[in-house]
Tab-separated table of C-alpha atoms in Angstrom:
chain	number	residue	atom	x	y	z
A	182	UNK	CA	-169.680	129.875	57.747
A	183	UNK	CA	-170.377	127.066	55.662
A	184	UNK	CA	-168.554	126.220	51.990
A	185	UNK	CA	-172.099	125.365	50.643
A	186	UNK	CA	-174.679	126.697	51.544
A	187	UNK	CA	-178.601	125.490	50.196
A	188	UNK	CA	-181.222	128.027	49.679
A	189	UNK	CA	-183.926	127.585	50.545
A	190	UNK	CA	-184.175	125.547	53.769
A	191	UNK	CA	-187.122	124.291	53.324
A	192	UNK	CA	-189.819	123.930	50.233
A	193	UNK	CA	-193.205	122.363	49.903
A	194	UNK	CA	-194.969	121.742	46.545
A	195	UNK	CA	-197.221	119.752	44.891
A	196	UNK	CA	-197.183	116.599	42.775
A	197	UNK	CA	-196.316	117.557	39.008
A	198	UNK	CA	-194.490	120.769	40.137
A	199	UNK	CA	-191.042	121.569	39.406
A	200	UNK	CA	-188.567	121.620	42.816
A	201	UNK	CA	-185.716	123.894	42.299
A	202	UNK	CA	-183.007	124.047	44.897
A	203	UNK	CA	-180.041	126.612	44.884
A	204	UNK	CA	-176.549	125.571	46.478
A	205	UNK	CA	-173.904	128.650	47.120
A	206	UNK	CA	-170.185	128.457	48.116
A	207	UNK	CA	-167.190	130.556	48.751
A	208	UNK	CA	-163.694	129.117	47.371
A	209	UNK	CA	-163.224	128.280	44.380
A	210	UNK	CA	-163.916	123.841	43.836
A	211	UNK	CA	-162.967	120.805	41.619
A	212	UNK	CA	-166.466	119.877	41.712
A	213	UNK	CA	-170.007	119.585	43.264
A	214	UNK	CA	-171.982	116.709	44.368
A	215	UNK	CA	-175.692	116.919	44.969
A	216	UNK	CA	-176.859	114.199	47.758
A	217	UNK	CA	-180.471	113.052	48.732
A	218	UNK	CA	-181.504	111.600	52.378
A	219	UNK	CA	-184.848	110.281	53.517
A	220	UNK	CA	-185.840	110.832	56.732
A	221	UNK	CA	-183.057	109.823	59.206
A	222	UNK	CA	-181.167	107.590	56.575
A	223	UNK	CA	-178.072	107.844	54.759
A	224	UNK	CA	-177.255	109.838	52.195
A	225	UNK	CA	-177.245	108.737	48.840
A	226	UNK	CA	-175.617	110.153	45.455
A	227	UNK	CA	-177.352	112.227	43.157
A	228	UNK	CA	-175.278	113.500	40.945
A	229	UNK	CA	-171.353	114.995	40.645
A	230	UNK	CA	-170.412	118.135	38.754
A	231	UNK	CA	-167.436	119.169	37.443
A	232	UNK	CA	-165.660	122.334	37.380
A	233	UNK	CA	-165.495	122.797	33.799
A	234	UNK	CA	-169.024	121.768	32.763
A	235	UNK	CA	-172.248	123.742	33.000
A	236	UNK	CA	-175.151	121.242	33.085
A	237	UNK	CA	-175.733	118.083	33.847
A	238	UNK	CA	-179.093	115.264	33.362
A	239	UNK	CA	-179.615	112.536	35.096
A	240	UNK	CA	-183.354	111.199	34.534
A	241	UNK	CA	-186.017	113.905	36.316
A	242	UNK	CA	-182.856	115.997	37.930
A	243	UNK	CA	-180.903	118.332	36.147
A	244	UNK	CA	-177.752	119.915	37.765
A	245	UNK	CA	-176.373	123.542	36.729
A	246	UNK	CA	-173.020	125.256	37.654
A	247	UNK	CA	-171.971	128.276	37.480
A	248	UNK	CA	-168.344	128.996	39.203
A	249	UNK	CA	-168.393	132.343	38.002
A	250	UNK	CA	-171.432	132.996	40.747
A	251	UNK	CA	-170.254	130.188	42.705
A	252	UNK	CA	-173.672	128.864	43.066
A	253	UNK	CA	-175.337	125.516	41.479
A	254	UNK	CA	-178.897	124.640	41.105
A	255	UNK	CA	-180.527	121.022	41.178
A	256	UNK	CA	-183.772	121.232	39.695
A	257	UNK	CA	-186.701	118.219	39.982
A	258	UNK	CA	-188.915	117.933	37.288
A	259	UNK	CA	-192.718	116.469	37.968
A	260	UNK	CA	-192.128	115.855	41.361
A	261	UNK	CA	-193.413	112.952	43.012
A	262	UNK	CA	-194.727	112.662	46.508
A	263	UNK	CA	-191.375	110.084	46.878
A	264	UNK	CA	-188.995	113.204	46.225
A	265	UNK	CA	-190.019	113.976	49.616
A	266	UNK	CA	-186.285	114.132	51.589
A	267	UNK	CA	-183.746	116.485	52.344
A	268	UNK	CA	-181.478	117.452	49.613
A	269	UNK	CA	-177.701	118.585	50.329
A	270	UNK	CA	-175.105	119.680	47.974
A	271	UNK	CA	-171.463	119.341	49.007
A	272	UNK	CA	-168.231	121.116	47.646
A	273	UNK	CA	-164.861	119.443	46.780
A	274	UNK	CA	-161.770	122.095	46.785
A	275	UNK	CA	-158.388	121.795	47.571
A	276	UNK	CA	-157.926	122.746	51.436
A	277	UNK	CA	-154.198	122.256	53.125
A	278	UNK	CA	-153.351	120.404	50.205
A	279	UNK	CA	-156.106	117.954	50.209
A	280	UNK	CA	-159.238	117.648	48.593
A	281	UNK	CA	-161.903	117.866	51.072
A	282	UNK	CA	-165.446	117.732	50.930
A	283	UNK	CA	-167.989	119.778	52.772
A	284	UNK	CA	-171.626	119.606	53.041
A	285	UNK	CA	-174.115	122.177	53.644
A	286	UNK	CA	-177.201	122.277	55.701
A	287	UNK	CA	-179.377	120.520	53.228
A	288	UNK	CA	-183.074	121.473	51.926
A	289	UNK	CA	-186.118	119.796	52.985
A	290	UNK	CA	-188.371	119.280	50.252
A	291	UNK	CA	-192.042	118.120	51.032
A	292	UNK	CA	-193.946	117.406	47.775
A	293	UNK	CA	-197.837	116.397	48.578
A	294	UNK	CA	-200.168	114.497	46.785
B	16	UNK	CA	-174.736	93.722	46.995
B	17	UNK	CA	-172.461	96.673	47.516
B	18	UNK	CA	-172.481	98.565	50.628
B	19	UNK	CA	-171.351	99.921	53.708
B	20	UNK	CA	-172.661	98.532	56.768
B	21	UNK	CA	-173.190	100.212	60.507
B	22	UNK	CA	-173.821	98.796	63.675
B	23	UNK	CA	-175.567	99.318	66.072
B	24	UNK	CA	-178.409	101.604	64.632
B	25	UNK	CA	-179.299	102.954	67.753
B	26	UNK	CA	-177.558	103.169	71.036
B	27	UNK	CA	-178.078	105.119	74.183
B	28	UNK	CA	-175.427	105.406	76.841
B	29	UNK	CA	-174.933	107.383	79.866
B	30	UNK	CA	-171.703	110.075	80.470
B	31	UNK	CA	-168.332	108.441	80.381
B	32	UNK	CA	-169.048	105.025	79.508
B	33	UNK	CA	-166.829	104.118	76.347
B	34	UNK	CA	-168.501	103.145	73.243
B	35	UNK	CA	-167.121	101.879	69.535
B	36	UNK	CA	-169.396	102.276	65.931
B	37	UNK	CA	-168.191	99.562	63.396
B	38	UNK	CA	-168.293	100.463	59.993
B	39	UNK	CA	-167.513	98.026	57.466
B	40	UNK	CA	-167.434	98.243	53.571
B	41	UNK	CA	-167.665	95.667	51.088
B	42	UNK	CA	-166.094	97.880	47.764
B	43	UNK	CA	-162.566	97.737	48.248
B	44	UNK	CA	-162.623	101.602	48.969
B	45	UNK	CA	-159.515	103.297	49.968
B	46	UNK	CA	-161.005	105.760	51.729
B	47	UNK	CA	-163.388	106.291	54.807
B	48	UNK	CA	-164.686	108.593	56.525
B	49	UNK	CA	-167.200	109.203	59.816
B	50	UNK	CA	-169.649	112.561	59.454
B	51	UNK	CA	-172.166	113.973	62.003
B	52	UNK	CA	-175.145	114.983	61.613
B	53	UNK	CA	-176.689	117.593	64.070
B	54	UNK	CA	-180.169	119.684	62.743
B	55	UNK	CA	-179.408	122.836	61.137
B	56	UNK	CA	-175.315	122.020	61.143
B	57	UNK	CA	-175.308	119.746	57.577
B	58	UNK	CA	-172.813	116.993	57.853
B	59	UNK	CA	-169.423	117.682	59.731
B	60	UNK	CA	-166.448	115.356	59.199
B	61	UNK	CA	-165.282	113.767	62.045
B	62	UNK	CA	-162.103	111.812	61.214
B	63	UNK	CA	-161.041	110.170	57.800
B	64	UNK	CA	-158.894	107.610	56.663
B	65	UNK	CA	-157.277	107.566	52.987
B	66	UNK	CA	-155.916	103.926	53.038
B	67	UNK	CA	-154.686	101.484	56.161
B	68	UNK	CA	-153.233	103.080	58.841
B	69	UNK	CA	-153.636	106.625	57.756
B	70	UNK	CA	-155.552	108.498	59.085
B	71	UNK	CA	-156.720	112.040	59.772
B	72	UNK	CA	-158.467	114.648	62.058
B	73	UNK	CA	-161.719	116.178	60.374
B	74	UNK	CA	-163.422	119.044	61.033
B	75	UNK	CA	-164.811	117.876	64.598
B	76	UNK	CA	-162.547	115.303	65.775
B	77	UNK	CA	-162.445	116.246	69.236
B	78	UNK	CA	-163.460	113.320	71.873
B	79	UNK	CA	-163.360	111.103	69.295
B	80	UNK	CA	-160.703	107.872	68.055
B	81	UNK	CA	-160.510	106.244	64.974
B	82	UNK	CA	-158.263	103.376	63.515
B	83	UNK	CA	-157.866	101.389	60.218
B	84	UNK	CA	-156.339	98.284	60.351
B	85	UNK	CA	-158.117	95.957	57.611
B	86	UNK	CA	-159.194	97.781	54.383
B	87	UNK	CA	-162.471	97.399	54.924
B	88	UNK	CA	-163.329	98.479	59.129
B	89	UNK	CA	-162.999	102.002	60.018
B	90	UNK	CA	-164.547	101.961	63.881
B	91	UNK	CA	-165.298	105.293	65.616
B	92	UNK	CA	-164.363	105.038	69.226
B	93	UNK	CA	-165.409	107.257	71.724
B	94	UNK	CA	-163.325	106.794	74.866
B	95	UNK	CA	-165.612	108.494	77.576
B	96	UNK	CA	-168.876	110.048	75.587
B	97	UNK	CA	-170.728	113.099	76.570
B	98	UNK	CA	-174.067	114.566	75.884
B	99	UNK	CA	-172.565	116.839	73.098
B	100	UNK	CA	-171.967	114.085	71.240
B	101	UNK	CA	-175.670	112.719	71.245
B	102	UNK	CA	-175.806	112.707	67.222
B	103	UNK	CA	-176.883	110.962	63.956
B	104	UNK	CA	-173.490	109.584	63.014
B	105	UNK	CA	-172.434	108.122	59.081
B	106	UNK	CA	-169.627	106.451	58.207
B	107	UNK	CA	-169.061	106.849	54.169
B	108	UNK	CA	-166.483	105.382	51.605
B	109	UNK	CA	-165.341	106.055	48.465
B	110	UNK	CA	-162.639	105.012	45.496
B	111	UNK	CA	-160.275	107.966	46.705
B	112	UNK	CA	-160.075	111.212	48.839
B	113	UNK	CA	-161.943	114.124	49.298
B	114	UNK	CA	-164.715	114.809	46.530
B	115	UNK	CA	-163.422	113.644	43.757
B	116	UNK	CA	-165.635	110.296	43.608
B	117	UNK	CA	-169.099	109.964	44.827
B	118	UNK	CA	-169.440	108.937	48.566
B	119	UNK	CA	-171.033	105.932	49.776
B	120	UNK	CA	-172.727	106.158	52.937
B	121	UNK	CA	-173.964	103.815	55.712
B	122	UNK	CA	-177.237	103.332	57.191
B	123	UNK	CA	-176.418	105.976	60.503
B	124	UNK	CA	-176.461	105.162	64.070
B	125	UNK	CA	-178.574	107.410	66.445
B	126	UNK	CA	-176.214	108.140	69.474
B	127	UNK	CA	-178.388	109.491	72.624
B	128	UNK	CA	-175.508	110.019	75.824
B	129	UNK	CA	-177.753	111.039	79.078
């Protein structure tokens, strides 16, 4: 199965609400990435984790770690109806002595007005 | 403006004809890579390239070419498609390899073989 995978697969909310999505993996990683897409676009970059830190801001998001669960969380605070996408994370580890990245399925938030 | 460019968008084809997706980056990137995107699968990697003329197999590389000749153009060829490989396709680039950098990602181009 997959190195990340997001839980849950989908979520709907309401404006103002908090969005929390949950990202588990397997082997053991250098870091984590959290990526956003709209609808049929590309992805873009959210935010990038590191193995040795815990918690990380970046305006509304905030990005936890914990590698002793192997599991990360990206939580949205006061969502907006344009948070509405699909949210992946992806894991970087070591893999036949490269670093490779993998993404997971993703989680499609809908956040209504 | 920086950014990583895709063309075309959209293309439909039938069985067997060959087809090439440019990608092009404007960041100086060493490394590029082409994902696909298929519902309920996440993003697979396809074929990646850590500088000019190296490159690699992904996780799904099968009926699929790539090359890197120029810094900057990583084109996925596909030499005789099928409808397996009807997909949303990305091409992404970044500083260095693997996930230690964030990845920059094109626009996508909607593949539909019949």
């Amino acid at each position: 199965s997959q190195q990340g995978e997001e839980d849950p697969q989908a979520l709907s909310i309401q404006e103002g609400e908090n969005a929390t999505m949950n990202c588990s993996y397997k082997t053991s990683i250098n870091n984590l990435q959290w990526y956003r897409q709209n609808s049929g676009r590309g992805l873009v970059h959210l935010i990038l984790i590191r193995s040795n830190e815990r918690e990380k801001h970046s305006g509304r998001l905030r990005v936890t770690l914990d590698t002793s669960k192997k599991s990360s969380s990206l939580l949205i605070t006061a969502s907006r109806a344009a948070d509405t996408a699909s949210y992946f994370c992806a894991t970087d580890f070591i893999s036949g002595g490269y670093n490779k990245l993998i993404f997971g399925a993703g989680t499609r938030l809908a956040v209504h007005p | 403006e920086a950014q990583v460019t895709q063309n075309p968008r959209y293309l439909i084809t039938v069985t067997g004809k060959k087809l090439t997706v440019t990608c092009s980056q404007n960041m100086n990137h060493e490394y590029m890579s082409w994902y696909r995107q298929d519902p309920g699968l996440g993003l697979r990697q396809i074929y990646y390239s850590m500088n000019v003329e190296v490159t690699d197999k992904g996780d799904v590389p099968e009926g699929y070419k790539v090359s890197r000749k120029e810094k900057r153009n990583f084109p996925l060829i596909l030499e005789s498609p099928s409808p397996n490989q009807t997909s949303l396709y990305f091409c992404a680039s970044s500083p260095g390899t693997g996930g230690r950098y964030e990845q920059y990602f094109g626009p996508g181009t909607r593949l539909t073989v019949t």
